[in-house]
Structures are given as structure tokens and as C-alpha cells.
GROMACS .gro file of C-alpha atoms in nm:
model
  300
    1MET     CA    1   0.018  -0.016  -0.001
    2GLN     CA    2   0.293   0.235   0.094
    3ALA     CA    3   0.434   0.185  -0.265
    4VAL     CA    4   0.103   0.248  -0.424
    5VAL     CA    5   0.081   0.576  -0.260
    6PHE     CA    6   0.437   0.662  -0.357
    7TRP     CA    7   0.389   0.600  -0.692
    8LEU     CA    8   0.032   0.797  -0.704
    9ILE     CA    9   0.190   1.097  -0.540
   10TYR     CA   10   0.548   1.115  -0.714
   11PRO     CA   11   0.433   1.218  -1.061
   12LEU     CA   12   0.267   1.515  -0.912
   13LEU     CA   13   0.582   1.599  -0.710
   14TRP     CA   14   0.807   1.570  -1.024
   15LEU     CA   15   0.583   1.790  -1.230
   16ILE     CA   16   0.575   2.050  -0.948
   17SER     CA   17   0.972   2.042  -0.917
   18ILE     CA   18   1.014   2.115  -1.272
   19LEU     CA   19   0.798   2.434  -1.289
   20PRO     CA   20   0.960   2.768  -1.328
   21PHE     CA   21   1.007   2.954  -1.004
   22TRP     CA   22   0.750   3.229  -1.057
   23LEU     CA   23   0.472   2.947  -1.112
   24PHE     CA   24   0.624   2.711  -0.833
   25TYR     CA   25   0.584   2.988  -0.561
   26ARG     CA   26   0.218   3.045  -0.681
   27VAL     CA   27   0.150   2.660  -0.625
   28SER     CA   28   0.313   2.734  -0.273
   29ASP     CA   29   0.041   3.017  -0.225
   30VAL     CA   30  -0.241   2.776  -0.308
   31VAL     CA   31  -0.083   2.511  -0.059
   32TYR     CA   32  -0.079   2.782   0.219
   33PHE     CA   33  -0.458   2.870   0.159
   34ILE     CA   34  -0.535   2.482   0.185
   35VAL     CA   35  -0.329   2.412   0.485
   36TYR     CA   36  -0.387   2.735   0.685
   37HIS     CA   37  -0.744   2.845   0.600
   38LEU     CA   38  -0.916   2.516   0.504
   39VAL     CA   39  -0.723   2.230   0.682
   40GLY     CA   40  -0.577   2.434   0.979
   41TYR     CA   41  -0.298   2.170   1.008
   42ARG     CA   42  -0.182   2.181   1.389
   43LYS     CA   43  -0.297   2.529   1.411
   44LYS     CA   44  -0.382   2.482   1.771
   45THR     CA   45  -0.018   2.357   1.838
   46VAL     CA   46   0.118   2.645   1.647
   47THR     CA   47  -0.090   2.911   1.858
   48HIS     CA   48  -0.009   2.732   2.173
   49ASN     CA   49   0.344   2.722   2.120
   50LEU     CA   50   0.369   3.092   2.003
   51LYS     CA   51   0.154   3.201   2.305
   52LEU     CA   52   0.379   2.995   2.551
   53VAL     CA   53   0.724   3.155   2.443
   54PHE     CA   54   0.576   3.493   2.361
   55PRO     CA   55   0.356   3.568   2.658
   56GLU     CA   56   0.432   3.942   2.591
   57LYS     CA   57   0.282   3.961   2.252
   58SER     CA   58  -0.083   4.046   2.162
   59SER     CA   59  -0.337   3.814   2.000
   60GLU     CA   60  -0.274   4.035   1.670
   61GLU     CA   61   0.088   3.993   1.682
   62ILE     CA   62   0.066   3.609   1.736
   63ILE     CA   63  -0.166   3.579   1.440
   64LYS     CA   64   0.057   3.786   1.212
   65ILE     CA   65   0.365   3.550   1.302
   66ARG     CA   66   0.143   3.251   1.278
   67LYS     CA   67   0.036   3.363   0.908
   68LYS     CA   68   0.402   3.406   0.803
   69PHE     CA   69   0.514   3.087   0.957
   70TYR     CA   70   0.264   2.896   0.740
   71ALA     CA   71   0.346   3.077   0.442
   72HIS     CA   72   0.720   2.988   0.504
   73MET     CA   73   0.637   2.637   0.594
   74CYS     CA   74   0.475   2.571   0.259
   75ASP     CA   75   0.768   2.713   0.066
   76MET     CA   76   1.016   2.499   0.253
   77PHE     CA   77   0.822   2.201   0.195
   78LEU     CA   78   0.778   2.279  -0.168
   79GLU     CA   79   1.170   2.380  -0.183
   80MET     CA   80   1.222   2.011  -0.086
   81VAL     CA   81   1.040   1.907  -0.388
   82LYS     CA   82   1.221   2.150  -0.608
   83SER     CA   83   1.510   1.965  -0.495
   84ILE     CA   84   1.410   1.660  -0.716
   85SER     CA   85   1.525   1.854  -1.040
   86ILE     CA   86   1.695   2.188  -0.940
   87SER     CA   87   2.024   2.225  -1.095
   88GLU     CA   88   2.344   2.270  -0.893
   89GLU     CA   89   2.408   2.637  -1.035
   90GLU     CA   90   2.059   2.733  -0.931
   91LEU     CA   91   2.094   2.576  -0.572
   92LYS     CA   92   2.446   2.750  -0.504
   93LYS     CA   93   2.282   3.070  -0.615
   94ARG     CA   94   1.962   3.027  -0.369
   95PHE     CA   95   2.158   2.881  -0.074
   96VAL     CA   96   2.475   3.077  -0.015
   97PHE     CA   97   2.741   3.031   0.238
   98THR     CA   98   2.883   3.341   0.357
   99ASN     CA   99   3.201   3.225   0.542
  100LEU     CA  100   3.341   2.896   0.396
  101GLU     CA  101   3.671   2.993   0.505
  102GLU     CA  102   3.544   2.866   0.858
  103LEU     CA  103   3.550   2.527   0.729
  104ARG     CA  104   3.865   2.576   0.535
  105ARG     CA  105   4.016   2.646   0.877
  106ILE     CA  106   3.886   2.333   1.037
  107GLU     CA  107   4.011   2.118   0.751
  108LYS     CA  108   4.364   2.222   0.832
  109LEU     CA  109   4.303   2.099   1.181
  110ASP     CA  110   4.245   1.748   1.034
  111LYS     CA  111   3.918   1.703   1.219
  112SER     CA  112   3.564   1.604   1.131
  113ILE     CA  113   3.262   1.883   1.197
  114MET     CA  114   2.946   1.843   1.384
  115LEU     CA  115   2.732   2.096   1.225
  116MET     CA  116   2.460   2.168   1.469
  117CYS     CA  117   2.134   2.282   1.293
  118GLY     CA  118   1.791   2.393   1.421
  119HIS     CA  119   1.439   2.362   1.282
  120TYR     CA  120   1.485   2.725   1.160
  121ALA     CA  121   1.480   2.895   0.811
  122SER     CA  122   1.582   2.636   0.566
  123PHE     CA  123   1.743   2.286   0.634
  124GLU     CA  124   1.620   2.145   0.300
  125TRP     CA  125   1.877   2.307   0.054
  126LEU     CA  126   2.155   2.238   0.328
  127PHE     CA  127   2.324   1.977   0.080
  128ALA     CA  128   2.421   2.279  -0.132
  129LEU     CA  129   2.725   2.267   0.127
  130GLN     CA  130   2.890   1.975  -0.089
  131LEU     CA  131   2.879   2.166  -0.419
  132ASN     CA  132   3.172   2.397  -0.264
  133ASN     CA  133   3.470   2.189  -0.322
  134LEU     CA  134   3.495   2.082   0.009
  135ASN     CA  135   3.787   1.816   0.141
  136HIS     CA  136   3.512   1.680   0.402
  137LYS     CA  137   3.230   1.467   0.283
  138ALA     CA  138   2.905   1.616   0.379
  139TYR     CA  139   2.657   1.369   0.572
  140GLY     CA  140   2.295   1.430   0.719
  141ILE     CA  141   2.185   1.263   1.027
  142TYR     CA  142   1.823   1.209   1.002
  143LYS     CA  143   1.527   0.972   1.125
  144LYS     CA  144   1.403   0.716   0.864
  145ILE     CA  145   1.085   0.786   0.684
  146ARG     CA  146   0.819   0.512   0.725
  147ASN     CA  147   0.716   0.489   0.373
  148PRO     CA  148   1.034   0.336   0.179
  149GLY     CA  149   0.933   0.501  -0.156
  150PHE     CA  150   0.966   0.845   0.027
  151ASP     CA  151   1.263   0.774   0.220
  152LYS     CA  152   1.460   0.638  -0.088
  153LEU     CA  153   1.342   0.964  -0.270
  154ILE     CA  154   1.499   1.191   0.019
  155ASN     CA  155   1.828   0.984  -0.001
  156ASP     CA  156   1.818   1.013  -0.386
  157ILE     CA  157   1.804   1.389  -0.366
  158ARG     CA  158   2.087   1.438  -0.134
  159ARG     CA  159   2.286   1.186  -0.347
  160ARG     CA  160   2.238   1.411  -0.634
  161PHE     CA  161   2.461   1.658  -0.501
  162GLY     CA  162   2.750   1.435  -0.325
  163ALA     CA  163   2.580   1.445   0.004
  164GLU     CA  164   2.465   1.135   0.233
  165LEU     CA  165   2.218   1.045   0.487
  166ILE     CA  166   2.277   0.842   0.774
  167GLN     CA  167   1.991   0.712   1.007
  168ASN     CA  168   2.042   0.840   1.342
  169SER     CA  169   2.034   0.486   1.490
  170LYS     CA  170   2.327   0.407   1.292
  171SER     CA  171   2.526   0.745   1.319
  172THR     CA  172   2.757   0.636   1.591
  173LEU     CA  173   2.876   0.329   1.410
  174ARG     CA  174   2.913   0.504   1.081
  175ILE     CA  175   3.103   0.801   1.210
  176ALA     CA  176   3.348   0.550   1.413
  177HIS     CA  177   3.402   0.382   1.076
  178ASN     CA  178   3.489   0.693   0.892
  179GLN     CA  179   3.715   0.813   1.169
  180LYS     CA  180   3.884   0.465   1.151
  181GLU     CA  181   3.936   0.497   0.775
  182GLY     CA  182   4.068   0.859   0.788
  183ILE     CA  183   3.764   0.989   0.618
  184ARG     CA  184   3.669   1.344   0.746
  185GLY     CA  185   3.327   1.459   0.742
  186VAL     CA  186   3.092   1.732   0.814
  187TYR     CA  187   2.792   1.569   1.004
  188ALA     CA  188   2.476   1.789   0.983
  189MET     CA  189   2.244   1.717   1.286
  190ILE     CA  190   1.914   1.896   1.391
  191ALA     CA  191   1.976   1.926   1.745
  192ASP     CA  192   1.655   2.058   1.900
  193GLN     CA  193   1.446   1.764   1.890
  194SER     CA  194   1.221   1.686   2.170
  195PRO     CA  195   1.296   1.356   2.358
  196LYS     CA  196   1.013   1.102   2.368
  197SER     CA  197   1.029   1.046   2.729
  198PRO     CA  198   1.022   1.330   2.997
  199ASN     CA  199   1.273   1.115   3.208
  200TYR     CA  200   1.558   1.248   2.971
  201LYS     CA  201   1.842   1.319   3.181
  202PHE     CA  202   1.939   1.679   3.074
  203TRP     CA  203   1.708   1.967   3.146
  204THR     CA  204   1.758   2.342   3.048
  205ASP     CA  205   1.550   2.643   2.931
  206PHE     CA  206   1.464   2.695   2.591
  207MET     CA  207   1.283   3.019   2.522
  208GLY     CA  208   1.232   3.064   2.876
  209LYS     CA  209   1.087   2.717   2.957
  210LYS     CA  210   1.240   2.440   3.128
  211VAL     CA  211   1.244   2.113   2.907
  212PRO     CA  212   1.463   1.807   2.859
  213PHE     CA  213   1.717   1.846   2.562
  214TYR     CA  214   1.893   1.581   2.357
  215ILE     CA  215   2.278   1.612   2.396
  216GLY     CA  216   2.361   1.355   2.129
  217SER     CA  217   2.534   1.594   1.906
  218GLU     CA  218   2.749   1.719   2.184
  219ARG     CA  219   2.835   1.356   2.296
  220MET     CA  220   2.925   1.245   1.965
  221ALA     CA  221   3.148   1.553   1.918
  222LYS     CA  222   3.319   1.470   2.232
  223GLU     CA  223   3.356   1.097   2.158
  224PHE     CA  224   3.509   1.157   1.822
  225ASP     CA  225   3.690   1.492   1.899
  226MET     CA  226   3.490   1.687   1.616
  227ALA     CA  227   3.492   2.052   1.596
  228VAL     CA  228   3.153   2.193   1.658
  229ILE     CA  229   2.972   2.452   1.433
  230TYR     CA  230   2.628   2.633   1.460
  231LEU     CA  231   2.454   2.665   1.118
  232HIS     CA  232   2.306   3.032   1.130
  233VAL     CA  233   2.061   3.036   0.844
  234ASP     CA  234   1.868   3.337   0.743
  235LYS     CA  235   1.601   3.373   0.479
  236VAL     CA  236   1.703   3.665   0.242
  237LYS     CA  237   1.390   3.685   0.051
  238ARG     CA  238   1.134   3.417  -0.095
  239GLY     CA  239   1.347   3.117  -0.229
  240TYR     CA  240   1.689   3.273  -0.129
  241TYR     CA  241   1.893   3.191   0.188
  242LYS     CA  242   2.229   3.271   0.341
  243ALA     CA  243   2.410   3.067   0.587
  244SER     CA  244   2.697   3.142   0.818
  245LEU     CA  245   2.895   2.915   1.007
  246ILE     CA  246   2.973   2.994   1.369
  247ASN     CA  247   3.226   2.829   1.570
  248ILE     CA  248   3.127   2.666   1.883
  249ALA     CA  249   3.418   2.463   1.985
  250ASP     CA  250   3.760   2.327   1.809
  251ASN     CA  251   3.815   2.105   2.094
  252PRO     CA  252   3.503   1.972   2.231
  253THR     CA  253   3.676   1.741   2.484
  254GLU     CA  254   3.804   2.076   2.669
  255THR     CA  255   3.473   2.200   2.710
  256GLU     CA  256   3.262   2.177   3.020
  257ASN     CA  257   2.992   1.921   3.002
  258ASN     CA  258   2.680   2.037   2.831
  259GLN     CA  259   2.843   2.369   2.766
  260ILE     CA  260   2.823   2.309   2.373
  261THR     CA  261   2.456   2.229   2.408
  262LEU     CA  262   2.392   2.560   2.609
  263ASP     CA  263   2.590   2.754   2.363
  264TYR     CA  264   2.376   2.600   2.043
  265ILE     CA  265   2.056   2.677   2.232
  266GLN     CA  266   2.173   3.061   2.289
  267HIS     CA  267   2.235   3.104   1.913
  268LEU     CA  268   1.906   2.919   1.790
  269GLU     CA  269   1.699   3.134   2.054
  270LYS     CA  270   1.837   3.471   1.936
  271GLN     CA  271   1.749   3.383   1.569
  272ILE     CA  272   1.402   3.274   1.678
  273ARG     CA  273   1.353   3.593   1.877
  274GLU     CA  274   1.455   3.793   1.563
  275LYS     CA  275   1.229   3.624   1.314
  276PRO     CA  276   1.003   3.394   1.510
  277GLU     CA  277   0.815   3.313   1.173
  278LEU     CA  278   1.114   3.101   1.046
  279TYR     CA  279   1.097   2.853   1.332
  280LEU     CA  280   0.908   2.517   1.276
  281TRP     CA  281   0.602   2.589   1.540
  282THR     CA  282   0.433   2.278   1.436
  283HIS     CA  283   0.708   2.084   1.614
  284LYS     CA  284   0.583   1.997   1.962
  285ARG     CA  285   0.895   2.118   2.137
  286TRP     CA  286   0.738   2.207   2.477
  287LYS     CA  287   0.536   1.895   2.518
  288HIS     CA  288   0.717   1.782   2.843
  289LEU     CA  289   0.690   2.119   3.010
  290GLY     CA  290   0.562   2.107   3.364
  291LYS     CA  291   0.627   1.710   3.394
  292GLU     CA  292   0.837   1.616   3.695
  293ILE     CA  293   1.224   1.641   3.624
  294PRO     CA  294   1.370   1.316   3.716
  295LYS     CA  295   1.578   1.321   4.046
  296ASN     CA  296   1.909   1.214   3.873
  297ALA     CA  297   1.875   1.464   3.576
  298ILE     CA  298   2.123   1.748   3.536
  299VAL     CA  299   1.946   2.095   3.526
  300ARG     CA  300   2.106   2.379   3.387
   0.00000   0.00000   0.00000
């Protein structure tokens, strides 16, 4: 059944992907109208999250942010679809890295890189990184999609430009293998996922609310002595992004425990407060808010 669903939907996705951009974004406008006004996809969750972290904002301000967010979310989803056919030249023009010299500097340290990302702006066109003649190979750590057809599609899109996806459950083994073979990589990991269980052992403030936080990125960076960079992505205008690489740690083993994660959160919070409409508010990031913190948890 999953294969049938995929082959029914894929032709439509391919047709959308080859549309010229001026028409492509008109399709996104239609999708926005359906998702926001007709379906109301997770509108209660989005509204709750916005009111939770921005209690000082009026109802009118919350609604304005909410509308902008849904418009951006639809653009971002369709930009993933556009990746099926977008050219290398077009992708490099639309997702620009402003300071690749930071990667060149770390390459000279002969270290792999943990690239800590957030559910912010665009993480769909990040694989444009591999188009800039890096000595490091680009990897994305991700959660496997249940539908095997769509999971293969996502992997094929990344491979078009030389990047590779690694399932999160296999990431440690793959990085260990690469390190042993002397393969230096840039491992992109979205680090603001919410743990499934409130019994997670590290709790800290995120947008002023105490919640459990994964520290997997920091753990792997320390285990394999990888330099750590925060990916700062901004939306310049519709369909155009610029990314800056902000150093967090060259020598993670020398940092205090959890400090890398705290620095990452600080960078991400700053971006969210500046342009809240670019964060993924459908994500249930604060679902464990108010639950009892385990007695053996680290609280910062």
C-alpha cells in the first residue's frame, strides 16, 4: 500500500519540481491557503507554542507571526520537492554560504565537524554545502521515513549533490567507521528535537521554558573529537537563503559538560526571537513542559 501511495504522488511532485520559480511559488500560495485556511494543520499547536514563548505579544501579533510561519513552512516543503530537479548552479545561487573559510580553517586541523542545526529557516537545501569543493564529505543525520518510497526519494535527492544521509540509529557506528578509515566529514544534525520521554537526563531553559534536551550532538562531538559549528541560516527573501558558520568549539573534549549544547541553544534562541516566523512551530518542542524532572537529571 505504501508503494502505491508513493507512485500515485511522485508524478505530481516531479511536475511541481520542474515548474519555473515564479509559477512554483504560486503553487506554494495555493498550498498555504489549503493548509492554513481550509485544513488548519496543527493550528492549535502552533498557536499554543507561540503564546507560550511570547506571552508579551498581543493576539494580533501572534496571528501575524502564525500566518507568516505557515507561508514559510509551505515554501520550505515545496523547496524540498524542487530539489528533485533543481540544478547545481541554481541551488548554489539560492543557498549561499557566507564564510566557507571557517570550514577551510577546520580542515587544516584534520578534524571532522559536527554541524548543529535547528528547525529554522531552511534545512532542506543544506546539501548545497557539498557543492563548494570541500575536502570533507557532507552527511546528514536523519530519522528514517516510514514510507520506503519517500525515504529512498529523500536519499536520492541528497546523493544528487554528493551528500549522504545516515539514519540516527546508525550514526555513531558510521562516524566511528569513517574516523577509523581517515574519512573526514561534516555531519549535519538537527539538535533541537524533543525527547520522546520526559525522563531524559538533561533539562535546561529553551525560550524561557524548562524542558528536556538531547545532548547527542555534543556527546558524539566529544567522543570523536569533532569541531562543532552552529549553522546560522537566514531567509533573505522568498527562495533565497544565506548561511553563516559560527564556531562553538574546536576542541570539544576541553569544554565543560553540556556547555556546547547550551551555546547551541543560545544561538538558536537569538534567531527565533529575531524572526520567529522562520521556526518550525508545528514541532511539539514543549510537550514535556511542567512534567516532573527526574531526580538524577542534570538541570542547567
